[in-house]
XYZ file of C-alpha atoms in Angstrom:
504
model
C -23.798 -7.021 3.961
C -25.976 -6.606 0.920
C -26.137 -3.313 -0.816
C -29.153 -1.185 -0.656
C -28.591 0.619 -3.933
C -27.002 0.031 -7.191
C -23.957 2.181 -7.715
C -24.547 2.948 -11.554
C -28.278 3.789 -10.918
C -27.474 5.957 -7.791
C -24.993 8.090 -9.750
C -26.497 7.793 -13.134
C -26.578 11.634 -13.511
C -22.757 11.751 -13.053
C -19.937 12.051 -10.388
C -19.965 15.747 -10.163
C -21.985 17.320 -7.322
C -22.346 21.005 -7.896
C -24.853 23.371 -6.336
C -26.826 20.608 -4.850
C -27.274 18.132 -7.642
C -25.347 15.544 -9.495
C -24.242 16.312 -13.058
C -21.921 14.689 -15.536
C -18.377 15.877 -16.176
C -17.228 17.710 -19.161
C -13.712 16.419 -19.696
C -14.527 14.195 -22.541
C -12.801 11.246 -20.708
C -14.394 8.518 -18.840
C -13.068 6.782 -15.781
C -14.023 3.420 -14.120
C -14.264 2.634 -10.447
C -13.005 -0.791 -9.877
C -13.588 -3.179 -7.044
C -10.101 -4.208 -6.185
C -11.128 -7.353 -4.654
C -12.406 -8.671 -7.937
C -11.135 -6.321 -10.596
C -14.707 -5.795 -11.828
C -15.899 -2.244 -12.775
C -18.649 -1.004 -10.386
C -19.126 2.539 -11.851
C -18.198 4.278 -14.955
C -18.392 8.081 -15.318
C -17.298 11.146 -17.070
C -14.331 13.008 -15.381
C -14.413 16.583 -14.483
C -12.850 19.246 -16.632
C -11.852 22.723 -15.820
C -15.346 24.008 -16.713
C -16.677 21.750 -13.933
C -14.399 23.188 -11.486
C -15.235 26.638 -12.519
C -18.929 25.878 -12.180
C -18.323 24.396 -8.616
C -16.246 27.395 -7.434
C -18.980 29.754 -8.638
C -21.670 27.715 -6.725
C -19.370 27.888 -3.618
C -18.825 31.572 -4.112
C -22.514 32.258 -4.475
C -23.366 30.190 -1.409
C -20.667 31.910 0.736
C -22.467 35.132 1.822
C -25.442 33.247 3.120
C -23.638 30.491 4.944
C -20.943 32.630 6.375
C -23.681 35.061 7.446
C -25.801 32.300 9.279
C -25.373 32.307 13.011
C -23.260 29.721 14.741
C -26.327 28.152 16.045
C -27.861 27.906 12.719
C -24.834 26.328 11.084
C -24.619 23.971 14.190
C -28.178 22.864 13.926
C -27.703 22.022 10.268
C -24.555 19.924 10.917
C -26.308 18.101 13.771
C -28.944 17.173 11.089
C -26.148 16.051 8.898
C -24.913 13.665 11.526
C -28.244 12.239 11.950
C -28.643 11.554 8.201
C -25.158 9.918 8.074
C -26.303 7.755 10.939
C -29.505 6.643 9.128
C -27.407 5.859 5.866
C -24.581 4.078 7.828
C -25.058 0.667 6.120
C -24.883 2.264 2.613
C -21.845 4.129 3.410
C -19.960 1.064 4.767
C -20.909 -0.853 1.622
C -19.837 1.750 -0.970
C -16.698 2.343 1.073
C -15.757 -1.487 1.000
C -16.858 -1.769 -2.606
C -14.603 0.998 -3.910
C -11.607 0.437 -1.562
C -11.660 -3.386 -0.920
C -11.444 -2.611 2.880
C -12.987 -5.341 5.136
C -16.459 -4.420 5.888
C -15.824 -4.742 9.641
C -13.298 -1.967 9.190
C -15.757 0.193 7.298
C -18.710 -0.533 9.786
C -16.785 -0.196 12.918
C -14.213 2.481 11.957
C -14.667 4.657 8.808
C -18.419 5.174 9.167
C -18.821 5.866 12.796
C -15.734 7.956 12.962
C -17.066 10.038 10.283
C -20.606 10.385 12.137
C -18.651 11.236 15.300
C -16.559 13.798 13.599
C -19.577 15.521 12.025
C -21.297 15.588 15.609
C -18.077 17.058 16.910
C -17.965 19.819 14.389
C -21.568 20.540 14.811
C -20.844 21.539 18.450
C -17.671 23.230 17.617
C -19.346 25.472 15.154
C -20.640 27.421 18.302
C -17.378 27.793 19.885
C -15.201 29.854 17.481
C -13.620 32.149 19.929
C -10.882 34.773 20.022
C -8.943 36.617 22.672
C -11.087 38.267 25.271
C -11.796 41.921 25.000
C -9.504 44.296 26.899
C -7.890 47.745 27.179
C -4.349 46.692 26.444
C -2.957 50.111 26.145
C -5.451 51.861 28.240
C -7.021 54.075 25.706
C -8.421 51.486 23.422
C -10.615 48.385 23.695
C -9.352 45.432 21.467
C -10.957 42.340 20.764
C -10.442 39.354 18.179
C -12.931 38.213 15.562
C -12.611 34.932 13.712
C -14.238 35.213 10.360
C -14.638 32.661 7.578
C -12.216 33.013 4.662
C -14.179 32.116 1.470
C -14.291 29.337 -0.865
C -11.927 26.331 0.097
C -10.544 24.050 -2.625
C -9.598 20.675 -1.034
C -8.191 17.536 -2.391
C -8.517 14.158 -0.616
C -6.786 10.713 -1.091
C -7.993 7.398 -1.960
C -7.158 5.504 1.322
C -9.964 6.647 3.437
C -12.397 8.466 1.054
C -15.193 9.042 3.457
C -13.090 10.055 6.425
C -10.842 12.255 4.373
C -13.904 14.047 2.686
C -15.295 14.593 6.330
C -11.967 15.928 7.612
C -11.726 18.400 4.769
C -15.379 19.480 4.584
C -16.526 19.669 8.202
C -14.112 22.183 9.804
C -14.286 24.378 6.770
C -18.151 24.581 6.641
C -18.397 24.740 10.495
C -16.418 27.996 10.361
C -18.723 29.386 7.769
C -16.787 28.799 4.560
C -18.047 26.955 1.481
C -15.913 24.115 -0.146
C -15.153 22.403 -3.497
C -13.689 18.954 -2.785
C -11.872 16.838 -5.330
C -11.762 13.177 -4.248
C -9.586 10.738 -5.753
C -11.036 9.716 -9.083
C -10.767 6.007 -8.200
C -12.839 6.464 -5.054
C -15.476 9.029 -5.536
C -18.526 7.274 -4.171
C -18.699 8.028 -0.464
C -17.520 11.665 -0.975
C -20.512 12.060 -3.383
C -22.869 10.310 -0.904
C -21.454 12.608 1.881
C -22.317 15.703 -0.160
C -25.851 14.396 -0.907
C -26.411 13.613 2.695
C -25.451 17.295 3.627
C -28.171 18.358 1.196
C -30.758 16.006 2.659
C -29.822 17.679 6.092
C -30.694 21.127 4.848
C -27.266 22.531 4.255
C -27.749 24.853 1.445
C -26.835 24.156 -2.172
C -23.376 25.194 -3.075
C -21.876 24.995 0.491
C -20.478 21.576 -0.274
C -19.449 20.694 -3.921
C -17.680 17.658 -5.386
C -15.618 17.561 -8.517
C -14.226 14.247 -9.496
C -11.381 14.525 -11.949
C -7.767 13.923 -12.622
C -5.244 15.677 -10.485
C -3.471 17.311 -13.502
C -6.664 18.772 -14.843
C -9.288 19.180 -12.104
C -6.872 19.240 -9.164
C -4.341 21.887 -10.450
C -7.131 24.011 -11.748
C -8.821 23.993 -8.339
C -5.626 24.842 -6.460
C -4.819 27.616 -8.818
C -8.305 29.083 -9.127
C -8.316 32.729 -8.351
C -11.685 32.487 -6.315
C -10.156 29.800 -4.096
C -8.586 31.361 -1.069
C -7.303 28.208 0.704
C -6.227 24.774 -0.265
C -6.047 21.546 1.982
C -4.447 18.675 0.496
C -3.683 15.145 1.785
C -1.654 12.688 -0.141
C 1.941 11.980 -0.998
C 4.830 14.374 -0.271
C 5.792 14.386 -3.960
C 2.278 15.693 -5.014
C 2.176 17.876 -2.004
C 5.173 19.842 -3.297
C 3.403 20.453 -6.581
C 0.292 21.567 -4.684
C 2.393 24.008 -2.761
C 4.020 25.388 -5.819
C 0.622 26.227 -7.306
C -0.923 27.432 -4.174
C 1.919 29.751 -3.150
C 2.247 31.201 -6.659
C -1.326 32.519 -6.109
C -0.756 33.528 -2.325
C -3.188 31.091 -1.086
C -3.421 29.445 2.458
C -2.028 26.138 2.420
C -2.505 22.967 4.632
C -0.572 19.812 3.769
C -1.087 16.298 5.406
C 1.598 14.206 3.532
C 3.276 10.881 3.922
C 4.479 9.083 6.966
C 6.984 6.263 7.997
C 5.741 5.948 11.497
C 8.079 4.328 13.911
C 7.080 1.794 16.589
C 9.662 1.977 19.350
C 9.637 -0.977 21.806
C 11.790 -0.513 24.929
C 13.096 -3.577 26.948
C 10.677 -3.192 29.729
C 7.535 -3.229 27.448
C 4.732 -5.509 27.719
C 5.737 -7.781 24.885
C 2.396 -9.313 24.081
C 0.791 -5.879 23.928
C 3.634 -4.710 21.699
C 3.162 -7.662 19.264
C -0.493 -7.232 19.131
C -0.172 -3.549 18.578
C 2.500 -3.931 15.856
C 0.188 -6.345 13.875
C -2.696 -4.139 14.183
C -0.888 -1.018 13.636
C 0.996 -2.151 10.515
C -1.915 -3.994 8.808
C -4.881 -1.297 9.412
C -6.465 -0.727 6.017
C -3.939 -3.185 4.488
C -1.210 -0.766 5.600
C -2.593 2.025 3.248
C -2.563 4.455 6.284
C -0.090 7.402 6.576
C 0.138 6.764 10.366
C 0.460 2.914 10.094
C 3.348 1.365 12.060
C 6.038 0.751 9.436
C 9.332 0.734 11.339
C 9.411 -1.343 14.531
C 12.603 -0.531 16.610
C 12.918 -3.194 19.460
C 15.536 -2.989 22.301
C 17.654 -5.986 21.950
C 16.533 -8.114 24.906
C 13.037 -8.313 23.415
C 14.037 -8.335 19.801
C 13.890 -12.115 18.842
C 10.876 -12.741 20.807
C 9.204 -9.764 19.112
C 10.111 -10.942 15.628
C 8.796 -14.390 16.380
C 5.658 -13.206 18.007
C 4.743 -10.726 15.158
C 5.545 -13.359 12.403
C 3.209 -16.009 14.230
C 0.401 -13.439 14.600
C 0.609 -12.177 11.083
C 0.235 -15.817 9.824
C -3.033 -16.039 11.397
C -4.450 -12.841 9.669
C -7.421 -13.870 7.428
C -6.918 -12.400 3.919
C -10.021 -12.630 1.758
C -13.355 -11.229 0.471
C -13.917 -7.672 2.050
C -17.659 -8.457 2.603
C -17.081 -11.645 4.383
C -17.497 -10.908 8.102
C -14.418 -12.783 9.197
C -11.988 -11.210 6.857
C -9.236 -9.304 8.479
C -7.243 -8.049 5.443
C -8.628 -7.002 2.061
C -6.815 -6.152 -1.016
C -4.805 -3.019 -1.830
C -6.363 -0.306 -3.736
C -5.242 -1.614 -7.139
C -3.151 -4.173 -8.964
C -0.753 -1.386 -9.835
C -0.298 -0.299 -6.243
C 0.059 -3.966 -5.243
C 2.830 -4.498 -7.690
C 4.577 -1.431 -6.318
C 4.408 -2.716 -2.790
C 5.587 -6.142 -3.921
C 8.584 -4.453 -5.636
C 9.900 -2.925 -2.331
C 9.804 -6.434 -0.691
C 11.453 -8.133 -3.716
C 14.301 -5.538 -3.779
C 14.739 -5.898 -0.126
C 15.454 -9.628 -0.422
C 19.015 -8.731 -1.644
C 19.845 -7.127 1.726
C 17.202 -8.289 4.307
C 15.272 -11.252 5.369
C 11.549 -11.678 4.679
C 10.409 -13.511 7.780
C 6.895 -14.101 6.723
C 4.593 -13.105 3.891
C 6.073 -11.300 0.779
C 3.736 -13.224 -1.449
C 0.721 -12.410 -3.832
C -1.773 -15.002 -3.121
C -3.343 -17.255 -5.878
C -6.341 -19.354 -6.057
C -9.769 -17.529 -5.341
C -7.882 -14.361 -4.510
C -5.840 -14.215 -7.668
C -8.193 -11.721 -9.471
C -7.859 -9.247 -6.631
C -5.045 -6.925 -5.611
C -4.093 -8.853 -2.599
C -0.686 -9.068 -0.748
C -0.115 -11.095 2.327
C 1.060 -9.574 5.633
C 4.714 -9.149 5.509
C 7.401 -8.892 8.148
C 11.132 -7.921 6.990
C 14.103 -8.102 9.323
C 17.890 -7.313 8.954
C 17.484 -4.324 6.812
C 19.893 -1.430 7.239
C 18.583 1.960 8.719
C 19.575 3.621 5.424
C 17.865 1.046 3.088
C 14.997 1.744 0.680
C 12.493 -0.460 2.615
C 13.284 1.551 5.872
C 13.358 5.063 4.505
C 10.587 5.070 1.845
C 6.844 5.024 2.234
C 5.573 1.681 1.136
C 1.884 2.171 1.886
C 1.097 -1.704 2.197
C 0.961 -4.446 4.817
C 4.651 -4.374 5.375
C 6.325 -4.112 8.670
C 10.258 -3.666 9.064
C 11.818 -4.444 12.325
C 15.317 -3.533 13.465
C 17.083 -3.804 16.807
C 18.612 -1.065 19.115
C 20.619 -1.069 22.179
C 20.407 2.169 24.084
C 17.505 4.567 24.569
C 19.359 7.190 22.846
C 19.888 5.136 19.687
C 16.198 3.985 19.625
C 14.971 7.610 19.735
C 17.597 8.708 17.187
C 16.415 5.960 14.777
C 12.920 6.794 15.132
C 13.616 10.348 14.117
C 15.885 9.273 11.146
C 13.602 9.609 8.154
C 12.238 12.840 6.438
C 8.745 12.169 7.833
C 7.058 13.094 11.166
C 3.436 12.255 11.216
C 2.959 9.563 13.910
C 4.962 7.255 16.183
C 4.473 5.192 19.311
C 6.492 4.169 22.214
C 6.063 1.012 24.242
C 7.272 0.965 27.807
C 6.149 0.680 31.454
C 8.519 3.452 32.560
C 6.885 6.734 32.987
C 10.099 8.710 32.365
C 10.908 6.691 29.236
C 7.485 7.548 27.906
C 7.848 11.058 28.833
C 11.233 11.374 27.099
C 9.791 9.626 23.908
C 6.903 11.829 23.616
C 9.130 14.918 24.035
C 11.889 13.881 21.716
C 10.197 11.833 18.848
C 9.527 14.507 16.182
C 5.971 13.384 15.027
C 2.657 15.267 15.186
C 1.046 12.260 17.246
C 2.935 9.954 19.689
C 1.092 7.287 21.203
C 2.173 5.351 24.268
C 1.532 1.671 24.586
C -0.872 1.927 21.470
C -0.788 2.742 17.977
C -3.543 4.172 15.587
C -6.471 5.465 17.581
C -7.751 8.882 16.646
C -10.358 11.095 18.148
C -12.303 14.004 16.997
C -11.357 16.219 19.818
C -7.622 15.911 19.246
C -5.606 17.345 16.219
C -3.952 15.423 13.342
C -0.971 16.752 11.309
C 2.830 16.228 10.958
C 6.250 17.536 11.235
C 9.039 17.757 8.548
C 8.028 16.252 5.222
C 4.676 15.045 6.534
C 3.421 18.647 6.167
C 1.907 21.182 8.390
C -1.491 22.301 9.718
C -4.107 20.277 11.504
C -7.261 18.111 10.648
C -9.869 17.516 13.259
C -10.343 19.206 16.606
C -10.745 22.829 17.414
C -7.129 23.459 16.199
C -8.230 22.913 12.598
C -10.205 26.120 12.737
C -6.788 27.941 12.607
C -6.596 26.753 8.934
C -10.150 27.931 8.039
C -10.607 31.233 9.794
C -9.194 34.620 9.381
C -8.173 36.319 12.731
C -9.086 39.987 12.677
C -8.214 42.492 15.396
C -10.673 45.205 16.091
C -9.776 48.282 18.085
C -11.919 51.105 19.461
C -10.660 54.512 20.824
C -12.130 55.119 24.191
C -10.920 58.636 24.865
C -12.990 60.807 22.452
C -9.789 63.002 22.102
C -9.268 64.539 18.589
C -5.667 65.144 18.911
C -3.844 62.055 20.267
C -0.569 62.244 22.188
C 0.996 59.918 19.602
C 0.299 62.330 16.672
C 3.297 64.512 17.834
C 5.476 61.836 16.443
C 4.217 62.667 12.891
C 3.247 66.435 13.150
C 3.586 69.276 15.680
C 4.675 69.306 19.236
C 3.290 68.060 22.511
């Protein structure tokens, strides 16, 4: 895939998108976007400072009356045009996403970009279906109904692992419901978030409805979350940073949506289709180089299938092609940075003291030496309470443990602080039903792991956060429910007034 634009030229005016135009940041500090496959700088820009956040929030505040006052049909039509613009620019989006993240272009082309276009189309339709409880006379004397209203300026923070999709997940339900938004993408991967906002402007979404500030979390992020004109914060990222976001948001009495870490279990019962489970484990653990909060990270395999599963996964992992993200045959690209690659490698190196690295566990050399690459890794023999089982690694590392009884398998699946996603592998309807009921996670797949769809919600239990992205359920985060009640009696002195003054 060849790029249809030069990044430095495309964003020559800066990496802040405020009021419908690009502008430079005012922090006085520059930042470089680095291609993790080569270590080369692809874009250098000025980070946002607090003044940029203030300007973006002001632009969103000014745009709110007009956008929230538009009819659902008008917002829907604009968002359908938005989806069409994204589709026209799909190749550019896929190129930029792979360039800044290092993800294989086949993943960007077949997953990230079409998923974002579909999500935009979904919310374009959903914008016309913001419904409340039907009207009725619930006490006999009054008519009640429920309104759903936009809440105001949203301040959202998105992570670096899926920059385009996470921008969409934050922006789309907010603006479909009539809100305006300021999004802070990760400063290491801002390109497709900026392109997403530009595409919205090209589609006719008014200036100021979608704004992007690209700055550091300690400066731009915390200022955005604490800003007095921001009424709601949505954050996707680590649990540790999520706690800090929650502290700031609650101190200013903001609504809060958190989608945090994960440590997804992959539970294989002894009647499972072994070949399907092996394929699913490799795909589910290696997607996006394992940099996915729903990735399969802990495989629990009932003992009769355990040895064959370990052998099958190791053999399949060894066939995975690690290489240039822009080569069409590449299966696995680099991690996001050398620092993160070394962090992932550290987990595996420490695990060698108490577990067995069955395959992988290596930083490749040769022509891949300049990139942040790490080979697909399978670890066996670790204890349930070990670091590699309990902590979020966020890399191409799968840990496999055996279990004996169904009770034990489900208990082990639930035995981490996280609860974002899980999968159960079985041919037995009752086993599957029990697993979906008892595993504490926001999504439980049966005989698959990873697929997501726009129509269904995404969000977690426990330390994985609360609230939902995608689907109509996400509108719960971005709308205010208002009860309206009309008196139908035209009686001046109501019977209930006697409880306050006078007699019946």
